[in-house]
Coordinates of C-alpha atoms and ligand atoms in Angstrom, one line a residue:
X33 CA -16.8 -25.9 -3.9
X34 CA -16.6 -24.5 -0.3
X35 CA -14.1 -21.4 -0.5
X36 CA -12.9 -19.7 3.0
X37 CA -11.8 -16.3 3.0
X38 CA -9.7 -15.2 5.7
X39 CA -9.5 -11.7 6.2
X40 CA -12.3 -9.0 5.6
X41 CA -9.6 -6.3 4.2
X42 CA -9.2 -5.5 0.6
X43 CA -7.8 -9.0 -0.7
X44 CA -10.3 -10.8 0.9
X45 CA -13.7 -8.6 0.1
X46 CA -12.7 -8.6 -3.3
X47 CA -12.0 -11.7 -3.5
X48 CA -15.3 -12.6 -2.3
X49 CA -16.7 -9.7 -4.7
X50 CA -15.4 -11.2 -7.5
X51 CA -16.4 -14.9 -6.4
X52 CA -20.0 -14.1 -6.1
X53 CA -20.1 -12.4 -9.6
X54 CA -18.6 -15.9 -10.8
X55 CA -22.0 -18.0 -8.9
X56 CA -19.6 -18.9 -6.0
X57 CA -20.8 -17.9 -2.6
X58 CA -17.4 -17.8 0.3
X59 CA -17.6 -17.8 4.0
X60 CA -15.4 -14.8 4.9
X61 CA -13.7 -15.0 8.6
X62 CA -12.8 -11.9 9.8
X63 CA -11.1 -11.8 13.7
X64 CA -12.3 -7.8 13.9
X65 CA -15.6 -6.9 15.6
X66 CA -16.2 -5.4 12.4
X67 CA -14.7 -4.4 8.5
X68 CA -12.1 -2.1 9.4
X69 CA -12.0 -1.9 12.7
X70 CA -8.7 0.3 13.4
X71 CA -6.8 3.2 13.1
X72 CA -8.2 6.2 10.4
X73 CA -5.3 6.5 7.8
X74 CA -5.2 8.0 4.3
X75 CA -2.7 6.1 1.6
X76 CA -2.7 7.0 -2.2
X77 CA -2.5 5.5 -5.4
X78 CA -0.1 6.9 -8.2
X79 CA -1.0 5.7 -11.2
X80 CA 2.1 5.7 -12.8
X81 CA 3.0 2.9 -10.6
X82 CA 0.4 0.8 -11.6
X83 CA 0.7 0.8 -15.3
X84 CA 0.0 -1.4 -17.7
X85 CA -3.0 0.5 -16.2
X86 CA -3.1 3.7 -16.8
X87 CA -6.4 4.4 -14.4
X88 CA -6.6 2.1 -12.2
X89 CA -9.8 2.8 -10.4
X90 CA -11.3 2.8 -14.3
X91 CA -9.9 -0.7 -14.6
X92 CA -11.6 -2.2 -11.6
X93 CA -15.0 -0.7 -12.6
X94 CA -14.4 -1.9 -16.1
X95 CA -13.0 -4.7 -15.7
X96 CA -14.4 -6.6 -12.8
X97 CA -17.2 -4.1 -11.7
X98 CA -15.6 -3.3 -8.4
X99 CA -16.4 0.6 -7.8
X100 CA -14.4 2.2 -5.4
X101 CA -14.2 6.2 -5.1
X102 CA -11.1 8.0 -3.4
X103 CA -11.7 11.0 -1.0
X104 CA -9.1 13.0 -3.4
X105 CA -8.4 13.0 -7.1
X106 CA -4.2 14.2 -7.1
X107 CA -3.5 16.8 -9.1
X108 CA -0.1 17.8 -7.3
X109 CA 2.5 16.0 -5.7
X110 CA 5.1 18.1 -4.2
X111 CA 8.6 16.2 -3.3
X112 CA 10.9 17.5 -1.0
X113 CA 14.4 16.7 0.1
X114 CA 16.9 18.7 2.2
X115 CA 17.7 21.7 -0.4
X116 CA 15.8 20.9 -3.7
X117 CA 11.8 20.6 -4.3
X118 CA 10.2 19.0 -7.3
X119 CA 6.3 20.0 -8.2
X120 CA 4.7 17.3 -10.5
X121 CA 1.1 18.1 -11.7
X122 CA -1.9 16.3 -13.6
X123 CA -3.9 13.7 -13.4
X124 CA -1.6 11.5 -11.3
X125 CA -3.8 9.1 -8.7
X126 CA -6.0 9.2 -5.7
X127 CA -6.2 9.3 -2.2
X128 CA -7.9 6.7 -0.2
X129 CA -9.3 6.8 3.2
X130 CA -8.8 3.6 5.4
X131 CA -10.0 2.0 9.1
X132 CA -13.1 3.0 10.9
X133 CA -14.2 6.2 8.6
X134 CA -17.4 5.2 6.8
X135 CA -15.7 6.0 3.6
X136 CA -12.8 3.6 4.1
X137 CA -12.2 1.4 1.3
X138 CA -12.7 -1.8 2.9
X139 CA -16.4 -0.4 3.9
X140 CA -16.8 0.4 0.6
X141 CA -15.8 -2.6 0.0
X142 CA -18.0 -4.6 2.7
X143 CA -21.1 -2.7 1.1
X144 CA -20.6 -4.6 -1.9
X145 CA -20.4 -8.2 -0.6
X146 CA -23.4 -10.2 -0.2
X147 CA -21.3 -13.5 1.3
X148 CA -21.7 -13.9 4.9
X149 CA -18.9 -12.2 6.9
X150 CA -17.8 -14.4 10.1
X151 CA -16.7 -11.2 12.5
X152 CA -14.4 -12.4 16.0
X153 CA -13.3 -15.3 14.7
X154 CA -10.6 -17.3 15.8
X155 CA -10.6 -20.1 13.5
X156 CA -7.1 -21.2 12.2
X157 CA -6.0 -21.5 8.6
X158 CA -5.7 -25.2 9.9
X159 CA -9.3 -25.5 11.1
X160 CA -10.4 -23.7 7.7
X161 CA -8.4 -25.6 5.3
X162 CA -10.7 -28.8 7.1
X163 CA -13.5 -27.5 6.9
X164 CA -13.1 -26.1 3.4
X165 CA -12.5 -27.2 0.2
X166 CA -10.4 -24.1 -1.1
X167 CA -8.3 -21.3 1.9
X168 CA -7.6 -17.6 0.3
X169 CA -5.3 -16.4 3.2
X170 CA -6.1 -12.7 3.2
X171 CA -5.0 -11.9 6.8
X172 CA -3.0 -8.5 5.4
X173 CA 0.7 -9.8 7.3
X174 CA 2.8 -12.7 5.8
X175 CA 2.9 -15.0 8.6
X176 CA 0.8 -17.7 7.9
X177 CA 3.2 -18.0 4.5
X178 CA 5.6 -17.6 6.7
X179 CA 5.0 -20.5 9.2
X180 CA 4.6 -22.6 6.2
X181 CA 8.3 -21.4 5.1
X182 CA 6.6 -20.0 1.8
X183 CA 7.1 -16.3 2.6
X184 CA 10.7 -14.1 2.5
X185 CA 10.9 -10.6 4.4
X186 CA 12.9 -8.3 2.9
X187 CA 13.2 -5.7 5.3
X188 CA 10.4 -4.3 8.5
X189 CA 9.5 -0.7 9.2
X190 CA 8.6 1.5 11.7
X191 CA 6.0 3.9 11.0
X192 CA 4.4 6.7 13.3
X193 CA 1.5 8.8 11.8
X194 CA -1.4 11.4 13.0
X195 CA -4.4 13.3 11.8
X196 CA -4.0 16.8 11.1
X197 CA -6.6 19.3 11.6
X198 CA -6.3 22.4 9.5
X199 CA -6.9 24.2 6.2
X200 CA -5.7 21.8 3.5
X201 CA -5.8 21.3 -0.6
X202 CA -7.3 17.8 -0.6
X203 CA -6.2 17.3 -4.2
X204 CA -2.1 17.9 -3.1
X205 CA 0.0 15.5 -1.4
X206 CA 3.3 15.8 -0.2
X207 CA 6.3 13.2 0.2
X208 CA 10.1 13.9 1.9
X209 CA 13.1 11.9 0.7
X210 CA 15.2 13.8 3.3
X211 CA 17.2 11.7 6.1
X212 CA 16.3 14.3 9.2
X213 CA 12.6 12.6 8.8
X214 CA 13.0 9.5 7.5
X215 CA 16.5 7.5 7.2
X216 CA 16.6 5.4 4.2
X217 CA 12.8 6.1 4.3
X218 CA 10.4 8.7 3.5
X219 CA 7.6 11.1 4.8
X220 CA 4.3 12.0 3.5
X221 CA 1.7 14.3 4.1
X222 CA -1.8 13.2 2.5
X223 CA -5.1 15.5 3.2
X224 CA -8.5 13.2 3.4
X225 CA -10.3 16.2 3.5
X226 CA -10.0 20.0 3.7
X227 CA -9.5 19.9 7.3
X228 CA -7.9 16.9 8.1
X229 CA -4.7 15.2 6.4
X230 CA -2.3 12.3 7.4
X231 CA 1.0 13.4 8.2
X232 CA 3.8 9.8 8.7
X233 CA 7.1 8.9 9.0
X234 CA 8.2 5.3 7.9
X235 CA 11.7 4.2 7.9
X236 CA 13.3 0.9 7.9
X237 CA 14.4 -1.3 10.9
X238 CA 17.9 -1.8 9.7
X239 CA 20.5 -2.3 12.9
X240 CA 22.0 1.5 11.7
X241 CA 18.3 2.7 12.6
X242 CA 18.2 1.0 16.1
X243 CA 18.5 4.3 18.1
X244 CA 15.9 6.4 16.1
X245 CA 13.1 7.3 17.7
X246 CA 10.2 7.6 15.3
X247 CA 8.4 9.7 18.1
X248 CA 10.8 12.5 17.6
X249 CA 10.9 12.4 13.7
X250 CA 7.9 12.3 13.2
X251 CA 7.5 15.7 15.9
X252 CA 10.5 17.5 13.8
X253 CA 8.2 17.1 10.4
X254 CA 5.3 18.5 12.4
X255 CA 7.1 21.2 13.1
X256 CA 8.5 21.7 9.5
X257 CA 5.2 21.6 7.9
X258 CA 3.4 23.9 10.3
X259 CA 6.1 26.3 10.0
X260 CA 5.7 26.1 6.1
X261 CA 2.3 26.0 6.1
X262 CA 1.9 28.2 8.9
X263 CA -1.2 26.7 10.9
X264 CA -1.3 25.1 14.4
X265 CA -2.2 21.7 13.0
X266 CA -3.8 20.3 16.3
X267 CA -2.9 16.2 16.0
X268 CA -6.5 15.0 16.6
X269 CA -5.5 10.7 16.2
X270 CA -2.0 8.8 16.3
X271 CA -0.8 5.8 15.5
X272 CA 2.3 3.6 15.6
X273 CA 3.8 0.6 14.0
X274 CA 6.6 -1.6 14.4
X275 CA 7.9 -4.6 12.5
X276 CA 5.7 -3.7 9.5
X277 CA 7.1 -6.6 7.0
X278 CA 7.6 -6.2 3.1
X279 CA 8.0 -9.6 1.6
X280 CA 6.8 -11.6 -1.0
X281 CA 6.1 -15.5 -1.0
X282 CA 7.6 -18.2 -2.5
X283 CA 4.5 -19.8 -4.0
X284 CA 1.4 -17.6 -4.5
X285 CA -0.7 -21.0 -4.4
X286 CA 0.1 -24.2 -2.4
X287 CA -2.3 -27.0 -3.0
X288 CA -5.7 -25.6 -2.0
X289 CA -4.4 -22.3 -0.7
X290 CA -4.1 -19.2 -1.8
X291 CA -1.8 -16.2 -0.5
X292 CA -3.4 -13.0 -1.3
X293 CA -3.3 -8.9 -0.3
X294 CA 0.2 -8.9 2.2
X295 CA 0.5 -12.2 2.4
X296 CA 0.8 -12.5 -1.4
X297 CA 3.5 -10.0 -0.8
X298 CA 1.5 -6.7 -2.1
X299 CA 3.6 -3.9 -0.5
X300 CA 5.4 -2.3 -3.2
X301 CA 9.0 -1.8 -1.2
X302 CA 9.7 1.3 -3.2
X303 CA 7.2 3.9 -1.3
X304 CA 5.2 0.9 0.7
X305 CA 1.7 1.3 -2.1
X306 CA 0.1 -2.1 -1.5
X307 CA -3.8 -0.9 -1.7
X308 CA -4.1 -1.8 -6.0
X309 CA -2.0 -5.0 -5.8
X310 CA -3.9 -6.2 -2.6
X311 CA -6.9 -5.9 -4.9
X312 CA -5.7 -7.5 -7.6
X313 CA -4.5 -10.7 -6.2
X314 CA -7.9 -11.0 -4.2
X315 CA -9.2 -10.7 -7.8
X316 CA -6.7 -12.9 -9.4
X317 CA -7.3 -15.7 -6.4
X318 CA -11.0 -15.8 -7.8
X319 CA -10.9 -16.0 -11.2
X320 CA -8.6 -18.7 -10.5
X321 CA -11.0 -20.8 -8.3
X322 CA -13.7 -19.9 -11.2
X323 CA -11.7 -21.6 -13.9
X324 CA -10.9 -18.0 -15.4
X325 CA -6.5 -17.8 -15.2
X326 CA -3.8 -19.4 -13.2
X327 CA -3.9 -17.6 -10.0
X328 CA 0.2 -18.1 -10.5
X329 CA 0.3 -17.2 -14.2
X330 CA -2.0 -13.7 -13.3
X331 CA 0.2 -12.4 -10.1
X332 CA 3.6 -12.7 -12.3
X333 CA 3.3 -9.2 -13.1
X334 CA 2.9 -8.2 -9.6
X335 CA 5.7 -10.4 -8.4
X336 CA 7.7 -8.4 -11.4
X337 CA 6.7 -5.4 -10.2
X338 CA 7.4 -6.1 -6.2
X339 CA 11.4 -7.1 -7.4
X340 CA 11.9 -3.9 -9.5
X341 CA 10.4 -1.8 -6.8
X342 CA 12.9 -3.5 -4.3
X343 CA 15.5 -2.9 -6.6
X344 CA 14.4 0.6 -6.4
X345 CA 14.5 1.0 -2.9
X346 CA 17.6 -0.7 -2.6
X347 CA 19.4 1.4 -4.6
X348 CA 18.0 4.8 -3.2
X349 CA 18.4 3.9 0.3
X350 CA 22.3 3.8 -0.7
X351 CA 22.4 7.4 -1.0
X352 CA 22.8 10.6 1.4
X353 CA 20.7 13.7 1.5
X354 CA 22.8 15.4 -1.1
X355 CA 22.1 12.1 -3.8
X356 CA 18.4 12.6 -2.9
X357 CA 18.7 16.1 -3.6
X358 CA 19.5 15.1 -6.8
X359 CA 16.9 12.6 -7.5
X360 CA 14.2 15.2 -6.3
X361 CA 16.0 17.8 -8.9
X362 CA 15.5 15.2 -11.7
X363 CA 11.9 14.9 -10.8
X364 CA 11.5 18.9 -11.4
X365 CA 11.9 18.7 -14.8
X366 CA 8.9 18.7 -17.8
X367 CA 10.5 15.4 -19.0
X368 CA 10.1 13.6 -15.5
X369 CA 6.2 15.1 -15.6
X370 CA 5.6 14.1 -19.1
X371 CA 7.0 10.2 -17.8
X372 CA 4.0 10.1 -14.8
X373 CA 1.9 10.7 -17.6
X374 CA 2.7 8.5 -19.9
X375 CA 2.8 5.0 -20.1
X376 CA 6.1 3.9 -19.6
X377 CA 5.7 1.5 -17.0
X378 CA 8.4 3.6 -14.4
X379 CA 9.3 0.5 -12.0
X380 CA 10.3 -1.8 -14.7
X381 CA 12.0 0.6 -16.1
X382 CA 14.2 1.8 -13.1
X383 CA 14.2 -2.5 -12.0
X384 CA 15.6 -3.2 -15.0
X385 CA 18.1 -1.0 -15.0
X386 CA 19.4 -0.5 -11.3
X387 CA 19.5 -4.5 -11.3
X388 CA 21.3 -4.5 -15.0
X389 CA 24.0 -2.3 -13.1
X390 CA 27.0 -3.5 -11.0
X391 CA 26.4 -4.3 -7.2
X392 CA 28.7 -1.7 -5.1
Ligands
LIG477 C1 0.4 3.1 7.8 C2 0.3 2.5 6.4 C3 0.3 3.3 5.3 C4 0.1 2.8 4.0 N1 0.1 3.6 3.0 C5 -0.1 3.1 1.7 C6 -0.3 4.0 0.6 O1 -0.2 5.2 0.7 N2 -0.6 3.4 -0.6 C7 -0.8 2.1 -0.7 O2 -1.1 1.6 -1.9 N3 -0.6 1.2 0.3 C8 -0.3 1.7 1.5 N4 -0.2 0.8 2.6 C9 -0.3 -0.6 2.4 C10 -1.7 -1.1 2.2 O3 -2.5 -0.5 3.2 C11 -1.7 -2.6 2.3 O4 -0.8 -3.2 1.4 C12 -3.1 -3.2 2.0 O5 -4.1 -2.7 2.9 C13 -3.1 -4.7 2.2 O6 -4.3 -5.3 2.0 P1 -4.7 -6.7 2.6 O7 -6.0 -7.1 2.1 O8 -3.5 -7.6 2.4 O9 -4.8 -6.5 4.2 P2 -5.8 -5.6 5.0 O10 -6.6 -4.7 4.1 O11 -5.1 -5.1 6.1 O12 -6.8 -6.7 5.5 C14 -6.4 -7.8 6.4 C15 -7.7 -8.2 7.2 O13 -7.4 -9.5 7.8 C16 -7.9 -9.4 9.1 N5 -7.2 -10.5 9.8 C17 -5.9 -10.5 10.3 N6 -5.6 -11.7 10.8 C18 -6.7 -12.5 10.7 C19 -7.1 -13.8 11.1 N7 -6.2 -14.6 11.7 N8 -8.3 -14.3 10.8 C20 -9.2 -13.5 10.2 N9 -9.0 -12.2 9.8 C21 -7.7 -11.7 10.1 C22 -7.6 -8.0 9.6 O14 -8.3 -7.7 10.7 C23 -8.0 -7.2 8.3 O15 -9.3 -6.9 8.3 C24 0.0 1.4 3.9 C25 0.0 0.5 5.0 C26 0.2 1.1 6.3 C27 0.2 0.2 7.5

C-alpha cells in the first residue's frame, strides 16, 4: 500500500500519525515552505461541543496516543451581547495556538511524524492518485471535493483578526453575539498568553452583508474592549479572510480517496470549531486504510454533528440583537453551567430540536 497525504495541517499529520502507529509509512505533500507556514492565530476547543467526549485532548492521548497541549486550559468564558452578559465557569476547553508559533498545533503535530514530509509541492490530486495507491485529501479548503462535485458550501465568511499585546487572563476567553461586531456572526477575544490574545470578527457573506466592512468592525470591538479593559492593546499582527467556506461533502470516500480535515467538511457552522473534528477524520481516514472501521461508518457522527450545528446557526442568525440578548440571558443561569458540564451532547440536542420545529 502506497498512501499520499496531501496537506501537512492537522488532518493530514495525524493521519500520517496514526498510519505509522498501524506499520504504514505515507508520503505527505505539503505546498508550504514549511508545517504551518502563516498567520499566528489562537482558536479554542469547548468541550461541551465535542461530546460523546467529555475531554477531548484525554481522548486523543488515550485513545490513539496523539499528545497535543493547549497554551490555555478555560476556566471562564464570558458571552456578551448588546445589553445582557453571561459568565460560565469550570473546566470547559482549551485554547490552541496556530501558524508559525513553535507551539502551534500542527508543529506539535509535525514533531511527532516520522513519514517524510514533501514541502513546495505542486503535485495534483491527479498526479498523486497515479502515483499512489490510496489519496487522503487534507488540503484544509473543500475544493478539490468540490471540483469532483462531491462537496456542498453552505455559506462563506469573512473574517479579520489581530494580536493583542497587553495584560491578559490566559485561562478567559471572550465571545460577542451582538450585530454592531458581527451580523449574523460572532466576535471573540482568545489570550495565547498573558500578553498577547487574538481579538476577530467573522461574519457571513450573505448579499445583506455585502456593504460591511470587516475593517471597521473589527476597529469598533477594539475600541469596546480597550475601553472595558482599559489598556492600549497595541495590534502587533493582522490578518484577513474572505470566502472562508463551511461545507460538508457528499461522500467522505470516493474509490481510493479520502476527504479529510475541511475537505471532509470539519467546520462546525455554529461558532466555526473545526480543530477536534479535523483531527478526527485524519484519524478515522487511517484506521480505515489499516483495516480498523469504515472511514464512512466512523465520520457519521461528525457529519451528525456538522447538520445540528447548521441547524444551530441557522436558527440564531434569524434573530436581532434583542433575541441574542435573550440567548446570552439563558446562558447566565446555574442550569445552562451545569449543561457545559455535563454530558448532554448540546448540538444534538439543540439540532434536534430547532430542525423538529416548523420552518418560518
Ligand atoms: C481564523 C480562523 C479561526 C478559527 N478558529 C477556530 C476555533 O476557535 N476553534 C476551532 O476548533 N476551529 C477554528 N477554526 C477552524 C480550524 O482551524 C480548521 O477547521 C482546521 O484547521 C482544519 O484542519 P485541516 O487539517 O482541514 O486544514 P489545515 O490545518 O489548514 O491544513 C491544511 C494544509 O494543507 C496545505 N495545503 C493546501 N493546499 C495544498 C495542496 N494543494 N497540496 C499540498 N498541501 C496543501 C496547507 O498549506 C495546510 O498546511 C478557525 C479557522 C480560521 C481560519
Amino acid at each position: 500500500m502506497k498512501v499520499a497525504i496531501m496537506g501537512a495541517g492537522l488532518a493530514g499529520l495525524s493521519c500520517a500519525l496514526t498510519l505509522e502507529k498501524n506499520g504504514i509509512s505515507p508520503t505527505v505533500f505539503e505546498s508550504r515552505s514549511q508545517v504551518g507556514d502563516r498567520f499566528v492565530n489562537s482558536e479554542i476547543i469547548l468541550s461541551a461541543l465535542c461530546r460523546p467526549h467529555r475531554d477531548p485532548l484525554a481522548y486523543l492521548a488515550d485513545t490513539y496516543g496523539i499528545f497535543l497541549h493547549p497554551v490555555g486550559h478555560i476556566s471562564e468564558l464570558l458571552l456578551f451581547s448588546e445589553h445582557e452578559k453571561a459568565v460560565v465557569n469550570g473546566q470547559l476547553g482549551f485554547s490552541t495556538i496556530r501558524g508559525r508559533d513553535a507551539d502551534s498545533w500542527e508543529k506539535q503535530l509535525a514533531r511527532q511524524v516520522k513519514s517524510e514530509i514533501v514541502f513546495n509541492s505542486r503535485h495534483a490530486y491527479e498526479d498523486l492518485l497515479e502515483e499512489y495507491t490510496h489519496v487522503v485529501v487534507a488540503t484544509g479548503d473543500g475544493a478539490y471535493a468540490e471540483k469532483m462535485q462531491n462537496y456542498q458550501t453552505d455559506l462563506t465568511v469573512t473574517i479579520k483578526g489581530a494580536t493583542l499585546e497587553g495584560s491578559f487572563n490566559r485561562y478567559a476567553v471572550a465571545a460577542w453575539l451582538d450585530s454592531r461586531y458581527a451580523p449574523q456572526g460572532y466576535s471573540y477575544f482568545i489570550p495565547y498568553s498573558e500578553h498577547e490574545a487574538n481579538l476577530s470578527v467573522a461574519f457571513p457573506d450573505y448579499p445583506q452583508n455585502e456593504n460591511v466592512d470587516a475593517d471597521q468592525l473589527w476597529q469598533h470591538l477594539h475600541e469596546t474592549v480597550r475601553r472595558d479593559l482599559g489598556q492600549e492593546l497595541k495590534i502587533t499582527d493582522s490578518f484577513s479572510i474572505t470566502g472562508y467556506a463551511i461545507g460538508l461533502c457528499n461522500y467522505p470516500r470516493l474509490g481510493n480517496t479520502f476527504f479529510t480535515g475541511n475537505c471532509f467538511g470539519a467546520i462546525m457552522p455554529f461558532l466555526g470549531f473545526g480543530q477536534y473534528p479535523a483531527i478526527l477524520t485524519g484519524i478515522y481516514a487511517a484506521l480505515d486504510l489499516c483495516g480498523k472501521g469504515r472511514y464512512e461508518d466512523l465520520t457519521r457522527p461528525l457529519r451528525k454533528s456538522y447538520q445540528n450545528a447548521l441547524a444551530l446557526r441557522r436558527s440564531l442568525e434569524k434573530l436581532d440583537n434583542k433575541g441574542l440578548d435573550l440567548v446570552v440571558k439563558a446562558l447566565n443561569t446555574k442550569a445552562a453551567e451545569r449543561l457545559f458540564h455535563s454530558r448532554f451532547d448540546f448540538l444534538k440536542g439543540a439540532g434536534m430540536l430547532l430542525r423538529a420545529l416548523p420552518e418560518q
